[in-house]
Amino acid sequence: MFERSDETLVKQALNGKKSAWVTLVKRYEKKLYNYTLRMVSNPADAMDLMQDVFVAVFRSLSTFRGDSPFKGWMFKIAHYRCIEFYRRKKPTQSLDDVPEQFDESNDECPEYHAVSGQQATALHKAMKTLPVNQKLVVELKFFQHCTFDEIAKQLGISVNTVKSRLYSGLDKLKDHLEFDYV
Amino acid sequence: MSEDKKLTSEKAFEKWLDRSDLVEDEQSQQVQSNTNTNEETVWQERLKTAQTVEHQVSLEAEHKVPHWDRSAAFESDKSPWWQWGGLPAMSMAFSMFAMALVLFKVELVMKDDGVLLTFAGSTQAQINQVSYSQEEINVLVDAKVDQKLQRFASEQQVILANYVADIKVKQQDSNLQLASYLIGATRKERKEDMGDFVQYINDQRADDSLDNKIKFQQLENEINYQAIKTQRTNYQPKTIKSQNSDGLGLTTKPASWTSEE
């Protein structure tokens, strides 16, 4: 009825109130899970990554000062954990390279196809062809509707780099998407 | 000129991407209108791609989160008391203390005049030392017995004094109750005696009055009898009529005599 603010829940969680933390998790777990699912294209990995993000968020909870919204702060951590996830999977591969082997293995995952909608499948397939850095910018731009400045702040890069990555990503997506509806 | 057009298209595309909603259509049209050069074609394709991506994003449904332990990440700093960090150190310290007590043969002896803490069996040595002099033991025992007896005597005196005081108080109470009872009983008896005496007097008076009545009745009868007898013997009707019935001028009945009496 009276929804507590994120800041209140954070304070209560820091004071040791488990129910406040669970409420906070329930509030954002869906968005975070869908984000991780889009980023890693595998439900099991997405689940692991989401839990990893929540663990990192809880451990850094005391550093949250409330200057920026909790959601943005949490997703910033999520981006870093996502990049770490890719680095851990393929330590030798650059984040600007297409994670070919990784994506190929996920194409065969029936569970992912079961949870994916028909309309979104084409987009997901197309996004798999993008390098992690470009995929991250496309995610922030089109799924989370961030401006260039916000993306640059969240990823800690310049606006020009964001634009460059986005345009490169769009150029790659163009080859894998159909433009029938346009 | 071409460079200017490129810049304009790029800026318009950027603005469109950044969701300047009020001028979105206008900018989109602007991007679409610049279709002359190859550069513009590139921007056109990017715009189409962006629109397609947006369209597909709008069609995508959010996936449900599988069940998982949401409180797993919650690690409270407040650990239970049995997980307190200082507990092993404190346990170690107590163990060392216990070992020291055992090694130094520490003894704690409770005495009448206090507590004695001894080390390395010095109490036993003292006891052994005392056991050597039997006379001193006897003297100490005598002194102790005397002390105990004196204390017992003084306690008994106090108890007796208290007992006597209690007895006195009880005796006084009993005397008071007895005196009250006696006074009350005497009063009651006197009252009853007086009542009996008055009753006796009344009864006596009643008997006297009855006796008198009988006597008067007899006397009256006698007088009547004497009068009748006299009349019979000395019958003189004319002379007698003028005199009283007894011939002496006396009436046989008192003035206040009634027929009922």
mmCIF file of N, CA and C in Angstrom, chain A residues 32-156:
data_model
loop_
_atom_site.group_PDB
_atom_site.id
_atom_site.type_symbol
_atom_site.label_atom_id
_atom_site.label_comp_id
_atom_site.label_asym_id
_atom_site.label_seq_id
_atom_site.Cartn_x
_atom_site.Cartn_y
_atom_site.Cartn_z
ATOM 1 N N LEU A 32 16.711 -6.814 -13.814
ATOM 2 C CA LEU A 32 18.108 -7.247 -13.831
ATOM 3 C C LEU A 32 18.259 -8.593 -14.531
ATOM 4 N N TYR A 33 17.293 -9.489 -14.270
ATOM 5 C CA TYR A 33 17.367 -10.806 -14.901
ATOM 6 C C TYR A 33 17.229 -10.682 -16.424
ATOM 7 N N ASN A 34 16.294 -9.853 -16.870
ATOM 8 C CA ASN A 34 16.126 -9.673 -18.320
ATOM 9 C C ASN A 34 17.360 -9.035 -18.942
ATOM 10 N N TYR A 35 17.968 -8.118 -18.173
ATOM 11 C CA TYR A 35 19.204 -7.484 -18.655
ATOM 12 C C TYR A 35 20.308 -8.530 -18.807
ATOM 13 N N THR A 36 20.500 -9.334 -17.765
ATOM 14 C CA THR A 36 21.574 -10.342 -17.829
ATOM 15 C C THR A 36 21.269 -11.396 -18.889
ATOM 16 N N LEU A 37 19.963 -11.707 -19.044
ATOM 17 C CA LEU A 37 19.580 -12.685 -20.063
ATOM 18 C C LEU A 37 19.926 -12.171 -21.463
ATOM 19 N N ARG A 38 19.692 -10.898 -21.683
ATOM 20 C CA ARG A 38 20.030 -10.317 -23.000
ATOM 21 C C ARG A 38 21.547 -10.270 -23.201
ATOM 22 N N MET A 39 22.262 -10.027 -22.095
ATOM 23 C CA MET A 39 23.703 -9.865 -22.217
ATOM 24 C C MET A 39 24.414 -11.194 -22.418
ATOM 25 N N VAL A 40 23.964 -12.264 -21.704
ATOM 26 C CA VAL A 40 24.696 -13.531 -21.808
ATOM 27 C C VAL A 40 23.955 -14.573 -22.625
ATOM 28 N N SER A 41 22.673 -14.323 -22.933
ATOM 29 C CA SER A 41 21.879 -15.171 -23.822
ATOM 30 C C SER A 41 21.773 -16.615 -23.334
ATOM 31 N N ASN A 42 21.810 -16.804 -22.024
ATOM 32 C CA ASN A 42 21.673 -18.144 -21.477
ATOM 33 C C ASN A 42 21.022 -18.031 -20.104
ATOM 34 N N PRO A 43 19.866 -18.668 -19.904
ATOM 35 C CA PRO A 43 19.151 -18.491 -18.625
ATOM 36 C C PRO A 43 19.976 -18.859 -17.404
ATOM 37 N N ALA A 44 20.737 -19.956 -17.489
ATOM 38 C CA ALA A 44 21.522 -20.382 -16.315
ATOM 39 C C ALA A 44 22.605 -19.356 -16.001
ATOM 40 N N ASP A 45 23.305 -18.915 -17.055
ATOM 41 C CA ASP A 45 24.351 -17.904 -16.842
ATOM 42 C C ASP A 45 23.737 -16.586 -16.393
ATOM 43 N N ALA A 46 22.558 -16.266 -16.976
ATOM 44 C CA ALA A 46 21.890 -15.016 -16.593
ATOM 45 C C ALA A 46 21.524 -15.037 -15.116
ATOM 46 N N MET A 47 21.058 -16.207 -14.672
ATOM 47 C CA MET A 47 20.684 -16.353 -13.255
ATOM 48 C C MET A 47 21.924 -16.200 -12.364
ATOM 49 N N ASP A 48 22.992 -16.862 -12.767
ATOM 50 C CA ASP A 48 24.240 -16.759 -11.985
ATOM 51 C C ASP A 48 24.720 -15.319 -11.930
ATOM 52 N N LEU A 49 24.663 -14.676 -13.104
ATOM 53 C CA LEU A 49 25.147 -13.293 -13.179
ATOM 54 C C LEU A 49 24.270 -12.375 -12.331
ATOM 55 N N MET A 50 22.961 -12.604 -12.369
ATOM 56 C CA MET A 50 22.066 -11.775 -11.570
ATOM 57 C C MET A 50 22.360 -11.939 -10.067
ATOM 58 N N GLN A 51 22.555 -13.165 -9.653
ATOM 59 C CA GLN A 51 22.863 -13.401 -8.232
ATOM 60 C C GLN A 51 24.217 -12.788 -7.869
ATOM 61 N N ASP A 52 25.134 -12.894 -8.814
ATOM 62 C CA ASP A 52 26.456 -12.303 -8.598
ATOM 63 C C ASP A 52 26.341 -10.784 -8.428
ATOM 64 N N VAL A 53 25.483 -10.192 -9.244
ATOM 65 C CA VAL A 53 25.274 -8.738 -9.159
ATOM 66 C C VAL A 53 24.654 -8.367 -7.811
ATOM 67 N N PHE A 54 23.663 -9.136 -7.386
ATOM 68 C CA PHE A 54 23.016 -8.817 -6.105
ATOM 69 C C PHE A 54 23.991 -8.983 -4.928
ATOM 70 N N VAL A 55 24.841 -9.982 -5.022
ATOM 71 C CA VAL A 55 25.859 -10.147 -3.961
ATOM 72 C C VAL A 55 26.780 -8.934 -3.941
ATOM 73 N N ALA A 56 27.202 -8.505 -5.157
ATOM 74 C CA ALA A 56 28.093 -7.336 -5.236
ATOM 75 C C ALA A 56 27.386 -6.076 -4.745
ATOM 76 N N VAL A 57 26.108 -5.969 -5.088
ATOM 77 C CA VAL A 57 25.335 -4.797 -4.631
ATOM 78 C C VAL A 57 25.244 -4.782 -3.111
ATOM 79 N N PHE A 58 24.961 -5.948 -2.536
ATOM 80 C CA PHE A 58 24.834 -5.991 -1.066
ATOM 81 C C PHE A 58 26.157 -5.645 -0.382
ATOM 82 N N ARG A 59 27.241 -6.150 -0.953
ATOM 83 C CA ARG A 59 28.546 -5.882 -0.329
ATOM 84 C C ARG A 59 28.939 -4.412 -0.451
ATOM 85 N N SER A 60 28.428 -3.756 -1.521
ATOM 86 C CA SER A 60 28.767 -2.346 -1.702
ATOM 87 C C SER A 60 27.677 -1.422 -1.177
ATOM 88 N N LEU A 61 26.698 -2.015 -0.511
ATOM 89 C CA LEU A 61 25.525 -1.229 -0.088
ATOM 90 C C LEU A 61 25.911 -0.060 0.832
ATOM 91 N N SER A 62 26.928 -0.282 1.641
ATOM 92 C CA SER A 62 27.331 0.775 2.587
ATOM 93 C C SER A 62 27.940 1.975 1.858
ATOM 94 N N THR A 63 28.393 1.766 0.621
ATOM 95 C CA THR A 63 28.985 2.875 -0.135
ATOM 96 C C THR A 63 27.937 3.671 -0.906
ATOM 97 N N PHE A 64 26.706 3.166 -0.921
ATOM 98 C CA PHE A 64 25.633 3.890 -1.627
ATOM 99 C C PHE A 64 25.223 5.099 -0.790
ATOM 100 N N ARG A 65 25.436 6.290 -1.390
ATOM 101 C CA ARG A 65 25.172 7.515 -0.616
ATOM 102 C C ARG A 65 23.831 8.154 -0.958
ATOM 103 N N GLY A 66 23.197 7.652 -1.979
ATOM 104 C CA GLY A 66 21.891 8.186 -2.354
ATOM 105 C C GLY A 66 21.971 9.430 -3.231
ATOM 106 N N ASP A 67 23.172 9.762 -3.748
ATOM 107 C CA ASP A 67 23.307 10.926 -4.638
ATOM 108 C C ASP A 67 22.563 10.685 -5.953
ATOM 109 N N SER A 68 22.698 9.457 -6.452
ATOM 110 C CA SER A 68 22.015 9.088 -7.698
ATOM 111 C C SER A 68 20.976 8.023 -7.367
ATOM 112 N N PRO A 69 20.021 7.786 -8.285
ATOM 113 C CA PRO A 69 19.012 6.751 -8.006
ATOM 114 C C PRO A 69 19.645 5.386 -7.802
ATOM 115 N N PHE A 70 19.000 4.600 -6.957
ATOM 116 C CA PHE A 70 19.533 3.273 -6.633
ATOM 117 C C PHE A 70 19.594 2.387 -7.869
ATOM 118 N N LYS A 71 18.572 2.529 -8.714
ATOM 119 C CA LYS A 71 18.505 1.676 -9.912
ATOM 120 C C LYS A 71 19.732 1.876 -10.798
ATOM 121 N N GLY A 72 20.083 3.157 -11.052
ATOM 122 C CA GLY A 72 21.244 3.457 -11.884
ATOM 123 C C GLY A 72 22.518 2.936 -11.261
ATOM 124 N N TRP A 73 22.629 3.113 -9.945
ATOM 125 C CA TRP A 73 23.818 2.648 -9.219
ATOM 126 C C TRP A 73 23.945 1.129 -9.320
ATOM 127 N N MET A 74 22.798 0.470 -9.211
ATOM 128 C CA MET A 74 22.802 -0.992 -9.267
ATOM 129 C C MET A 74 23.167 -1.483 -10.668
ATOM 130 N N PHE A 75 22.628 -0.805 -11.682
ATOM 131 C CA PHE A 75 22.927 -1.230 -13.057
ATOM 132 C C PHE A 75 24.375 -0.934 -13.441
ATOM 133 N N LYS A 76 24.939 0.097 -12.815
ATOM 134 C CA LYS A 76 26.363 0.362 -13.058
ATOM 135 C C LYS A 76 27.194 -0.824 -12.572
ATOM 136 N N ILE A 77 26.846 -1.317 -11.397
ATOM 137 C CA ILE A 77 27.527 -2.505 -10.875
ATOM 138 C C ILE A 77 27.276 -3.691 -11.803
ATOM 139 N N ALA A 78 26.029 -3.781 -12.289
ATOM 140 C CA ALA A 78 25.671 -4.895 -13.174
ATOM 141 C C ALA A 78 26.517 -4.876 -14.451
ATOM 142 N N HIS A 79 26.762 -3.667 -15.017
ATOM 143 C CA HIS A 79 27.577 -3.583 -16.234
ATOM 144 C C HIS A 79 28.975 -4.094 -15.967
ATOM 145 N N TYR A 80 29.547 -3.656 -14.835
ATOM 146 C CA TYR A 80 30.912 -4.095 -14.518
ATOM 147 C C TYR A 80 30.968 -5.603 -14.286
ATOM 148 N N ARG A 81 29.939 -6.123 -13.600
ATOM 149 C CA ARG A 81 29.932 -7.569 -13.343
ATOM 150 C C ARG A 81 29.762 -8.335 -14.651
ATOM 151 N N CYS A 82 29.002 -7.742 -15.576
ATOM 152 C CA CYS A 82 28.787 -8.369 -16.882
ATOM 153 C C CYS A 82 30.108 -8.436 -17.662
ATOM 154 N N ILE A 83 30.829 -7.317 -17.632
ATOM 155 C CA ILE A 83 32.119 -7.285 -18.329
ATOM 156 C C ILE A 83 33.077 -8.293 -17.683
ATOM 157 N N GLU A 84 33.054 -8.347 -16.360
ATOM 158 C CA GLU A 84 33.897 -9.318 -15.652
ATOM 159 C C GLU A 84 33.518 -10.741 -16.024
ATOM 160 N N PHE A 85 32.204 -10.957 -16.183
ATOM 161 C CA PHE A 85 31.720 -12.285 -16.554
ATOM 162 C C PHE A 85 32.324 -12.713 -17.891
ATOM 163 N N TYR A 86 32.302 -11.809 -18.866
ATOM 164 C CA TYR A 86 32.857 -12.122 -20.185
ATOM 165 C C TYR A 86 34.364 -12.309 -20.112
ATOM 166 N N ARG A 87 35.020 -11.504 -19.310
ATOM 167 C CA ARG A 87 36.474 -11.636 -19.174
ATOM 168 C C ARG A 87 36.835 -12.967 -18.518
ATOM 169 N N ARG A 88 35.998 -13.379 -17.563
ATOM 170 C CA ARG A 88 36.258 -14.648 -16.869
ATOM 171 C C ARG A 88 36.021 -15.819 -17.816
ATOM 172 N N LYS A 89 35.012 -15.704 -18.674
ATOM 173 C CA LYS A 89 34.694 -16.784 -19.619
ATOM 174 C C LYS A 89 35.780 -16.924 -20.680
ATOM 175 N N LYS A 90 36.166 -15.757 -21.219
ATOM 176 C CA LYS A 90 37.190 -15.762 -22.279
ATOM 177 C C LYS A 90 38.279 -14.755 -21.923
ATOM 178 N N PRO A 91 39.220 -15.181 -21.097
ATOM 179 C CA PRO A 91 40.237 -14.226 -20.624
ATOM 180 C C PRO A 91 41.100 -13.656 -21.746
ATOM 181 N N THR A 92 41.254 -14.427 -22.808
ATOM 182 C CA THR A 92 42.154 -13.984 -23.889
ATOM 183 C C THR A 92 41.428 -13.148 -24.933
ATOM 184 N N GLN A 93 40.144 -13.142 -24.871
ATOM 185 C CA GLN A 93 39.376 -12.457 -25.915
ATOM 186 C C GLN A 93 39.120 -10.997 -25.523
ATOM 187 N N SER A 94 39.270 -10.114 -26.516
ATOM 188 C CA SER A 94 38.997 -8.699 -26.264
ATOM 189 C C SER A 94 37.494 -8.458 -26.227
ATOM 190 N N LEU A 95 37.099 -7.451 -25.490
ATOM 191 C CA LEU A 95 35.671 -7.138 -25.387
ATOM 192 C C LEU A 95 35.141 -6.499 -26.667
ATOM 193 N N ASP A 96 36.071 -6.105 -27.544
ATOM 194 C CA ASP A 96 35.639 -5.529 -28.827
ATOM 195 C C ASP A 96 35.514 -6.601 -29.908
ATOM 196 N N ASP A 97 35.865 -7.845 -29.538
ATOM 197 C CA ASP A 97 35.731 -8.934 -30.506
ATOM 198 C C ASP A 97 34.386 -9.623 -30.317
ATOM 199 N N VAL A 98 33.948 -10.256 -31.389
ATOM 200 C CA VAL A 98 32.676 -10.988 -31.306
ATOM 201 C C VAL A 98 32.926 -12.297 -30.568
ATOM 202 N N PRO A 99 32.164 -12.573 -29.520
ATOM 203 C CA PRO A 99 32.353 -13.825 -28.759
ATOM 204 C C PRO A 99 31.726 -14.994 -29.509
ATOM 205 N N GLU A 100 32.416 -15.441 -30.569
ATOM 206 C CA GLU A 100 31.818 -16.415 -31.491
ATOM 207 C C GLU A 100 31.499 -17.738 -30.808
ATOM 208 N N GLN A 101 32.525 -18.327 -30.203
ATOM 209 C CA GLN A 101 32.331 -19.669 -29.633
ATOM 210 C C GLN A 101 31.267 -19.648 -28.533
ATOM 211 N N PHE A 102 31.331 -18.628 -27.773
ATOM 212 C CA PHE A 102 30.391 -18.510 -26.652
ATOM 213 C C PHE A 102 28.947 -18.455 -27.153
ATOM 214 N N ASP A 103 28.754 -17.670 -28.210
ATOM 215 C CA ASP A 103 27.399 -17.526 -28.753
ATOM 216 C C ASP A 103 26.927 -18.789 -29.434
ATOM 217 N N GLU A 104 27.833 -19.460 -30.115
ATOM 218 C CA GLU A 104 27.440 -20.677 -30.814
ATOM 219 C C GLU A 104 26.897 -21.714 -29.837
ATOM 220 N N SER A 105 27.563 -21.799 -28.712
ATOM 221 C CA SER A 105 27.112 -22.781 -27.716
ATOM 222 C C SER A 105 25.717 -22.424 -27.207
ATOM 223 N N ASN A 106 25.441 -21.150 -27.117
ATOM 224 C CA ASN A 106 24.142 -20.740 -26.586
ATOM 225 C C ASN A 106 23.024 -20.874 -27.599
ATOM 226 N N ASP A 107 23.378 -20.899 -28.886
ATOM 227 C CA ASP A 107 22.338 -21.060 -29.908
ATOM 228 C C ASP A 107 21.608 -22.386 -29.746
ATOM 229 N N GLU A 108 22.342 -23.351 -29.219
ATOM 230 C CA GLU A 108 21.762 -24.688 -29.106
ATOM 231 C C GLU A 108 20.969 -24.869 -27.820
ATOM 232 N N CYS A 109 20.954 -23.872 -26.999
ATOM 233 C CA CYS A 109 20.292 -24.032 -25.695
ATOM 234 C C CYS A 109 18.771 -23.996 -25.853
ATOM 235 N N PRO A 110 18.076 -25.114 -25.652
ATOM 236 C CA PRO A 110 16.607 -25.134 -25.850
ATOM 237 C C PRO A 110 15.870 -24.312 -24.797
ATOM 238 N N GLU A 111 16.465 -24.251 -23.640
ATOM 239 C CA GLU A 111 15.804 -23.498 -22.566
ATOM 240 C C GLU A 111 15.665 -22.034 -22.949
ATOM 241 N N TYR A 112 16.712 -21.526 -23.572
ATOM 242 C CA TYR A 112 16.660 -20.124 -23.963
ATOM 243 C C TYR A 112 15.571 -19.888 -25.002
ATOM 244 N N HIS A 113 15.504 -20.832 -25.956
ATOM 245 C CA HIS A 113 14.473 -20.671 -26.983
ATOM 246 C C HIS A 113 13.080 -20.779 -26.380
ATOM 247 N N ALA A 114 12.966 -21.592 -25.336
ATOM 248 C CA ALA A 114 11.659 -21.766 -24.697
ATOM 249 C C ALA A 114 11.193 -20.471 -24.051
ATOM 250 N N VAL A 115 12.133 -19.739 -23.492
ATOM 251 C CA VAL A 115 11.732 -18.528 -22.788
ATOM 252 C C VAL A 115 11.716 -17.301 -23.715
ATOM 253 N N SER A 116 12.233 -17.421 -24.888
ATOM 254 C CA SER A 116 12.274 -16.265 -25.785
ATOM 255 C C SER A 116 11.025 -16.194 -26.652
ATOM 256 N N GLY A 117 10.562 -14.989 -26.898
ATOM 257 C CA GLY A 117 9.400 -14.819 -27.758
ATOM 258 C C GLY A 117 9.805 -14.861 -29.221
ATOM 259 N N GLN A 118 8.822 -15.082 -30.054
ATOM 260 C CA GLN A 118 9.091 -15.168 -31.492
ATOM 261 C C GLN A 118 9.619 -13.847 -32.049
ATOM 262 N N GLN A 119 8.997 -12.769 -31.608
ATOM 263 C CA GLN A 119 9.358 -11.463 -32.147
ATOM 264 C C GLN A 119 10.773 -11.052 -31.748
ATOM 265 N N ALA A 120 11.116 -11.437 -30.532
ATOM 266 C CA ALA A 120 12.403 -10.975 -30.028
ATOM 267 C C ALA A 120 13.556 -11.843 -30.469
ATOM 268 N N THR A 121 13.252 -13.006 -30.982
ATOM 269 C CA THR A 121 14.320 -13.939 -31.330
ATOM 270 C C THR A 121 15.283 -13.353 -32.346
ATOM 271 N N ALA A 122 14.752 -12.696 -33.352
ATOM 272 C CA ALA A 122 15.602 -12.123 -34.398
ATOM 273 C C ALA A 122 16.553 -11.096 -33.816
ATOM 274 N N LEU A 123 16.031 -10.259 -32.958
ATOM 275 C CA LEU A 123 16.869 -9.230 -32.333
ATOM 276 C C LEU A 123 17.942 -9.858 -31.453
ATOM 277 N N HIS A 124 17.539 -10.874 -30.692
ATOM 278 C CA HIS A 124 18.513 -11.532 -29.813
ATOM 279 C C HIS A 124 19.605 -12.203 -30.624
ATOM 280 N N LYS A 125 19.182 -12.836 -31.693
ATOM 281 C CA LYS A 125 20.177 -13.489 -32.555
ATOM 282 C C LYS A 125 21.140 -12.464 -33.131
ATOM 283 N N ALA A 126 20.553 -11.360 -33.536
ATOM 284 C CA ALA A 126 21.394 -10.313 -34.108
ATOM 285 C C ALA A 126 22.336 -9.740 -33.059
ATOM 286 N N MET A 127 21.843 -9.589 -31.836
ATOM 287 C CA MET A 127 22.691 -9.011 -30.781
ATOM 288 C C MET A 127 23.834 -9.935 -30.398
ATOM 289 N N LYS A 128 23.640 -11.224 -30.602
ATOM 290 C CA LYS A 128 24.704 -12.161 -30.268
ATOM 291 C C LYS A 128 25.933 -11.963 -31.145
ATOM 292 N N THR A 129 25.685 -11.355 -32.303
ATOM 293 C CA THR A 129 26.821 -11.149 -33.213
ATOM 294 C C THR A 129 27.663 -9.939 -32.811
ATOM 295 N N LEU A 130 27.177 -9.185 -31.826
ATOM 296 C CA LEU A 130 27.909 -7.974 -31.435
ATOM 297 C C LEU A 130 28.959 -8.280 -30.388
ATOM 298 N N PRO A 131 30.061 -7.553 -30.407
ATOM 299 C CA PRO A 131 31.008 -7.641 -29.293
ATOM 300 C C PRO A 131 30.354 -7.111 -28.018
ATOM 301 N N VAL A 132 30.931 -7.501 -26.903
ATOM 302 C CA VAL A 132 30.316 -7.164 -25.607
ATOM 303 C C VAL A 132 30.162 -5.656 -25.437
ATOM 304 N N ASN A 133 31.180 -4.909 -25.777
ATOM 305 C CA ASN A 133 31.133 -3.448 -25.598
ATOM 306 C C ASN A 133 29.997 -2.824 -26.397
ATOM 307 N N GLN A 134 29.811 -3.293 -27.623
ATOM 308 C CA GLN A 134 28.740 -2.743 -28.464
ATOM 309 C C GLN A 134 27.377 -3.213 -27.974
ATOM 310 N N LYS A 135 27.339 -4.466 -27.548
ATOM 311 C CA LYS A 135 26.079 -5.017 -27.035
ATOM 312 C C LYS A 135 25.622 -4.218 -25.806
ATOM 313 N N LEU A 136 26.595 -3.850 -24.975
ATOM 314 C CA LEU A 136 26.286 -3.089 -23.760
ATOM 315 C C LEU A 136 25.690 -1.728 -24.100
ATOM 316 N N VAL A 137 26.277 -1.075 -25.113
ATOM 317 C CA VAL A 137 25.776 0.253 -25.503
ATOM 318 C C VAL A 137 24.385 0.132 -26.123
ATOM 319 N N VAL A 138 24.180 -0.885 -26.974
ATOM 320 C CA VAL A 138 22.858 -1.095 -27.581
ATOM 321 C C VAL A 138 21.823 -1.375 -26.491
ATOM 322 N N GLU A 139 22.211 -2.199 -25.511
ATOM 323 C CA GLU A 139 21.315 -2.520 -24.384
ATOM 324 C C GLU A 139 20.888 -1.255 -23.646
ATOM 325 N N LEU A 140 21.884 -0.446 -23.313
ATOM 326 C CA LEU A 140 21.583 0.777 -22.560
ATOM 327 C C LEU A 140 20.750 1.747 -23.389
ATOM 328 N N LYS A 141 21.029 1.791 -24.682
ATOM 329 C CA LYS A 141 20.350 2.775 -25.539
ATOM 330 C C LYS A 141 18.896 2.385 -25.806
ATOM 331 N N PHE A 142 18.715 1.128 -26.209
ATOM 332 C CA PHE A 142 17.378 0.758 -26.694
ATOM 333 C C PHE A 142 16.507 0.065 -25.647
ATOM 334 N N PHE A 143 17.146 -0.662 -24.720
ATOM 335 C CA PHE A 143 16.340 -1.370 -23.711
ATOM 336 C C PHE A 143 16.145 -0.525 -22.455
ATOM 337 N N GLN A 144 17.163 0.246 -22.125
ATOM 338 C CA GLN A 144 17.029 1.052 -20.904
ATOM 339 C C GLN A 144 16.855 2.535 -21.217
ATOM 340 N N HIS A 145 16.827 2.887 -22.477
ATOM 341 C CA HIS A 145 16.492 4.234 -22.932
ATOM 342 C C HIS A 145 17.345 5.311 -22.258
ATOM 343 N N CYS A 146 18.635 5.066 -22.202
ATOM 344 C CA CYS A 146 19.549 6.057 -21.616
ATOM 345 C C CYS A 146 20.028 7.009 -22.717
ATOM 346 N N THR A 147 20.365 8.221 -22.310
ATOM 347 C CA THR A 147 20.953 9.161 -23.268
ATOM 348 C C THR A 147 22.441 8.854 -23.414
ATOM 349 N N PHE A 148 23.073 9.505 -24.388
ATOM 350 C CA PHE A 148 24.514 9.257 -24.603
ATOM 351 C C PHE A 148 25.319 9.638 -23.359
ATOM 352 N N ASP A 149 24.923 10.748 -22.750
ATOM 353 C CA ASP A 149 25.643 11.194 -21.548
ATOM 354 C C ASP A 149 25.513 10.171 -20.418
ATOM 355 N N GLU A 150 24.304 9.667 -20.242
ATOM 356 C CA GLU A 150 24.075 8.675 -19.174
ATOM 357 C C GLU A 150 24.867 7.401 -19.422
ATOM 358 N N ILE A 151 24.875 6.976 -20.691
ATOM 359 C CA ILE A 151 25.652 5.761 -21.025
ATOM 360 C C ILE A 151 27.127 5.983 -20.745
ATOM 361 N N ALA A 152 27.600 7.162 -21.163
ATOM 362 C CA ALA A 152 29.018 7.479 -20.947
ATOM 363 C C ALA A 152 29.360 7.481 -19.452
ATOM 364 N N LYS A 153 28.469 8.030 -18.651
ATOM 365 C CA LYS A 153 28.716 8.054 -17.202
ATOM 366 C C LYS A 153 28.682 6.648 -16.607
ATOM 367 N N GLN A 154 27.711 5.874 -17.060
ATOM 368 C CA GLN A 154 27.561 4.526 -16.481
ATOM 369 C C GLN A 154 28.737 3.633 -16.826
ATOM 370 N N LEU A 155 29.231 3.765 -18.047
ATOM 371 C CA LEU A 155 30.316 2.877 -18.468
ATOM 372 C C LEU A 155 31.695 3.489 -18.240
ATOM 373 N N GLY A 156 31.699 4.767 -17.874
ATOM 374 C CA GLY A 156 32.980 5.420 -17.601
ATOM 375 C C GLY A 156 33.805 5.651 -18.854
#
